Short mmCIF file of C-alpha atoms in Angstrom, two decimals:
data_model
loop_
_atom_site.label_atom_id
_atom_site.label_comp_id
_atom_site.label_asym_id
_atom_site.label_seq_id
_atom_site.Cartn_x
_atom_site.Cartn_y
_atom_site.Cartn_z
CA UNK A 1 24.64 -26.58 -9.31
CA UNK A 2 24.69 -28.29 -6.12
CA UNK A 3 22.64 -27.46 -3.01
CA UNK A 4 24.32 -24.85 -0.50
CA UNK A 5 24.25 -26.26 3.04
CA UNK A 6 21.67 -25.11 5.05
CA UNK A 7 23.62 -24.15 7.69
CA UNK A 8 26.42 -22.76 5.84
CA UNK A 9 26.24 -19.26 4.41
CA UNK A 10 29.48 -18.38 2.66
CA UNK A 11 29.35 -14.73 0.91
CA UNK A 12 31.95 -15.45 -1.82
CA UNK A 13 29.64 -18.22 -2.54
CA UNK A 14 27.06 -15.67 -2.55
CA UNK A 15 28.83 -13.69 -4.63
CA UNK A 16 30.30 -16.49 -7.52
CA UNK A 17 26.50 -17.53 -8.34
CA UNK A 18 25.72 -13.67 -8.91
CA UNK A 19 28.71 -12.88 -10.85
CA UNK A 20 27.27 -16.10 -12.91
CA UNK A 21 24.17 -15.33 -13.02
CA UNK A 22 24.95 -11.47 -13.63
CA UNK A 23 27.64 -11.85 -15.63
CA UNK A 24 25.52 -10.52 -19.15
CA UNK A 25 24.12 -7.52 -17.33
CA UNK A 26 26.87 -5.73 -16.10
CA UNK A 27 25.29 -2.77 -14.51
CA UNK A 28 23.04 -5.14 -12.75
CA UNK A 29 26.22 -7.07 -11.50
CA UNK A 30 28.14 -4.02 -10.91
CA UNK A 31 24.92 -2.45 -9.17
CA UNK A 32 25.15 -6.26 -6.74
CA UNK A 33 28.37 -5.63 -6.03
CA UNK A 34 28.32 -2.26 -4.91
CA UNK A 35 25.04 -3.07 -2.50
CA UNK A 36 27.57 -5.79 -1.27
CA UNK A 37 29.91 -3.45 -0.12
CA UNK A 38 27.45 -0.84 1.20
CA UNK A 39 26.02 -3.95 3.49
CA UNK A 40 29.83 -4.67 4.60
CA UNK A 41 29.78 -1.19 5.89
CA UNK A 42 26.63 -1.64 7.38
CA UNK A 43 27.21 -5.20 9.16
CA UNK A 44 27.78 -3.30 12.21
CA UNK A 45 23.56 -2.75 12.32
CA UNK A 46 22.98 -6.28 12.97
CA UNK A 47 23.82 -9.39 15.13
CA UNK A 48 27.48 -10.81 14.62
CA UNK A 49 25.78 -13.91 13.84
CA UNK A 50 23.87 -12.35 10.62
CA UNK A 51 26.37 -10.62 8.96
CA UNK A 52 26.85 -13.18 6.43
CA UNK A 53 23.50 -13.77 5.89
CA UNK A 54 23.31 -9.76 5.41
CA UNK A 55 26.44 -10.35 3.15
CA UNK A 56 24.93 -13.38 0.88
CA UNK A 57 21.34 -11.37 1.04
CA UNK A 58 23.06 -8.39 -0.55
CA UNK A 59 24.88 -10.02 -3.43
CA UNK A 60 21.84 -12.39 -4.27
CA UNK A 61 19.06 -9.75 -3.85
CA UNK A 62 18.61 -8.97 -7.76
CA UNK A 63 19.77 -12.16 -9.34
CA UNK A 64 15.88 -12.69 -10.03
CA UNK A 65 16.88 -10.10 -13.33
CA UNK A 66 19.00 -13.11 -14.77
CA UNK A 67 17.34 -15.01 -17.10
CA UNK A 68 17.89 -18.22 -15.43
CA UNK A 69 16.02 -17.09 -12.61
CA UNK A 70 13.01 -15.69 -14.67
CA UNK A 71 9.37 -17.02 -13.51
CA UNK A 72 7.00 -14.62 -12.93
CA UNK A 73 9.06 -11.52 -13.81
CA UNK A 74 9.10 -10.20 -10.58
CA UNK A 75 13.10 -10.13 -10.05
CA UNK A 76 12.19 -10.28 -6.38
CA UNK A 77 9.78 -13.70 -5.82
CA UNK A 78 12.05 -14.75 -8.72
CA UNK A 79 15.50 -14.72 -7.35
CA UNK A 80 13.88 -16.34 -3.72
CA UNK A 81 12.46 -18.94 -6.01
CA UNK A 82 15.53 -19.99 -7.70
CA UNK A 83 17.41 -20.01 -4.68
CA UNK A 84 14.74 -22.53 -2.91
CA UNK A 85 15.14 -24.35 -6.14
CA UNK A 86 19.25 -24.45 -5.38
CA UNK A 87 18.79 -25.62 -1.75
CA UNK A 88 19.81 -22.05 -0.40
CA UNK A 89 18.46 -21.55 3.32
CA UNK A 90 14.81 -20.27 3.40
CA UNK A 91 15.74 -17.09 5.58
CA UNK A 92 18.00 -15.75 2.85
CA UNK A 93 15.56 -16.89 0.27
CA UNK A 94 12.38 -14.16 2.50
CA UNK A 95 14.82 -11.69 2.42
CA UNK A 96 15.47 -11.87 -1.53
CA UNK A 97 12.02 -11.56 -2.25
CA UNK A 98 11.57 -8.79 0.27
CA UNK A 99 14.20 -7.06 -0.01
CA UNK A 100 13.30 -2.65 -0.18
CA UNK A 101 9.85 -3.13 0.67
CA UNK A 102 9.19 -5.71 -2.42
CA UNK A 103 5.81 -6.34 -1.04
CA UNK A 104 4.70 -2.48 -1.62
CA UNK A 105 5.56 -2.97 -5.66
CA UNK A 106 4.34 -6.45 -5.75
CA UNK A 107 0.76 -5.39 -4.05
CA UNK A 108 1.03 -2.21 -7.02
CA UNK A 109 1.42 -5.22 -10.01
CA UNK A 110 -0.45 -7.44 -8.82
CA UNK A 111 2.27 -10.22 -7.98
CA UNK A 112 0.48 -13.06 -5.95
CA UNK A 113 3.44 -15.45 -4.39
CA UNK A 114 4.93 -13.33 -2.35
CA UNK A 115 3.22 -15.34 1.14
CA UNK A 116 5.31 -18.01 0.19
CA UNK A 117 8.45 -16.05 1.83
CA UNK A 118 7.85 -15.01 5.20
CA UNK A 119 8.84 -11.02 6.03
CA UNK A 120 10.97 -10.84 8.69
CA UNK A 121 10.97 -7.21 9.50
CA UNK A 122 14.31 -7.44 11.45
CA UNK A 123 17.36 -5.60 11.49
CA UNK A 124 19.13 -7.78 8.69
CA UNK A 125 15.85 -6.57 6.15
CA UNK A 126 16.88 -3.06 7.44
CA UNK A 127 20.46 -3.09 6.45
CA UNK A 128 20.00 -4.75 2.81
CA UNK A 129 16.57 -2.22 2.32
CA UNK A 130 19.21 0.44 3.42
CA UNK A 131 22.36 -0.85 1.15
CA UNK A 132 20.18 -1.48 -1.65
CA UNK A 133 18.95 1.94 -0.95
CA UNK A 134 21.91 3.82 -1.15
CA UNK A 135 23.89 2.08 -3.73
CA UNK A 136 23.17 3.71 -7.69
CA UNK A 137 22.58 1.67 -10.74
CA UNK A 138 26.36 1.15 -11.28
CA UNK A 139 27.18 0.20 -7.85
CA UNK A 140 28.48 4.11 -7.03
CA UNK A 141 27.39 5.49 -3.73
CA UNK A 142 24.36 7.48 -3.77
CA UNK A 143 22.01 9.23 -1.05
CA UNK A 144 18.82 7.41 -0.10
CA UNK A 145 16.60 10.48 -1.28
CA UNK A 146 18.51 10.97 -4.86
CA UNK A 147 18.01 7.12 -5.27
CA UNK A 148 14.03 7.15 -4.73
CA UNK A 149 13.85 10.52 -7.09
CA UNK A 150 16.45 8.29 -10.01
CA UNK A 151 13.89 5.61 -9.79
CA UNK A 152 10.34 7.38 -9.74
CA UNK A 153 12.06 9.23 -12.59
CA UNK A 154 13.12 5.87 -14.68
CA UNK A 155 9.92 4.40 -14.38
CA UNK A 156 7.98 7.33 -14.59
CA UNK A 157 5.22 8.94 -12.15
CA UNK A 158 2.12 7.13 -13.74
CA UNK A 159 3.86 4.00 -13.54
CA UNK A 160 3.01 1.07 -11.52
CA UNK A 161 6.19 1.77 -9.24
CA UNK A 162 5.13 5.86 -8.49
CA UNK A 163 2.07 4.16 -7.42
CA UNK A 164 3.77 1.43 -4.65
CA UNK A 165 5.98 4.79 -4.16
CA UNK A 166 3.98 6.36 -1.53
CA UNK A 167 4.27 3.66 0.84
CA UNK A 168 7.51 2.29 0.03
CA UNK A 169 9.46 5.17 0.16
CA UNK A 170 8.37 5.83 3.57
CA UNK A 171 8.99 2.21 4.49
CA UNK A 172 12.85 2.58 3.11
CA UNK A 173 13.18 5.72 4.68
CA UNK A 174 12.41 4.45 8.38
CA UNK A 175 14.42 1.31 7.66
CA UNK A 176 17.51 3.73 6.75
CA UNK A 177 16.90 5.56 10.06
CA UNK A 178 16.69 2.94 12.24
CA UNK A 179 20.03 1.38 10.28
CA UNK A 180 21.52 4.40 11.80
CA UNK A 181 20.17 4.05 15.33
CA UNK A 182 22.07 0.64 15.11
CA UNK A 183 25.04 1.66 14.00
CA UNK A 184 25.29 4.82 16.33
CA UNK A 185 24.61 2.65 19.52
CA UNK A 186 26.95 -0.34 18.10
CA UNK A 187 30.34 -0.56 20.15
CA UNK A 188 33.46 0.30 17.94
CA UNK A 189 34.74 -2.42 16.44
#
């Protein structure tokens, strides 16, 4: 696979490695593509110049599932670390292993890496936390809150994720609001 240019952030490059990388898990793919076009609705949140990092962040942000990718088996440090590996910019590769508040389940399972990837905290970590957010398992639409409650209730509320859930949820849920804020005081396009 050759190295992306650093300077050149192409979504439907994005999206081709996913859909390889994806391509044996199709609710994971279908799931990447959905949060793709939940962050194309969203785009309007963040700076013209970031919407295709926002674009490429959304279809990447769970390739660290893919076997490929596997290291630690934390999808999130996983997928930044095979895109550093793939000459991907670095700012994409922080917001990959970031992305929904990854640091609040990683500090839960005891993942150490995640300082290699700095957190931006920034309107484009706002808009995938809030696509990612509000996109189900399939890729359907779903509502922020019913998506927190589907996920506690997968992994179960002694689990090492309902434990990471009482900060994370109220990280996502501030992110999601202040998605909003953007979009509502965003000029029409």
């Amino acid at each position: 696979m050759p190295p992306v240019a650093v300077d050149h952030l192409v979504p439907a490059r994005a999206m081709g490695l996913a859909e390889s990388l994806l391509a044996e898990m199709p609710q994971r793919w279908s799931h990447s593509a959905g949060v793709a076009r939940r962050a194309a609705e969203l785009s309007g949140a963040v700076a013209p110049a970031d919407r295709d990092l926002l674009l490429c962040a959304a279809w990447l942000h769970d390739i660290g599932y893919a076997p490929a990718a596997r290291d630690t088996g934390f999808h999130p440090l996983d997928g930044a670390r095979f895109l550093r590996r793939h000459g991907w910019p670095e700012r994409l590769c922080a917001l990959v292993a970031h992305h929904s508040g990854a640091c609040f389940q990683a500090e839960a399972q005891g993942v150490t890496g995640m300082a290699e990837f700095p957190d931006e905290d920034s309107a484009v970590t706002d808009a995938l936390a809030a696509a990612d957010q509000t996109t189900g398992v399939c890729g359907e639409p779903a509502f922020l809150e019913d998506r927190l409650a589907e996920a506690l209730g997968r992994h179960g509320g002694l689990s090492v994720y309902a434990l990471a859930h009482t900060r994370r949820a109220p990280y996502l849920r501030a992110a999601a609001r202040r998605v909003g804020l953007r979009l509502a005081a965003a000029p029409a396009r």
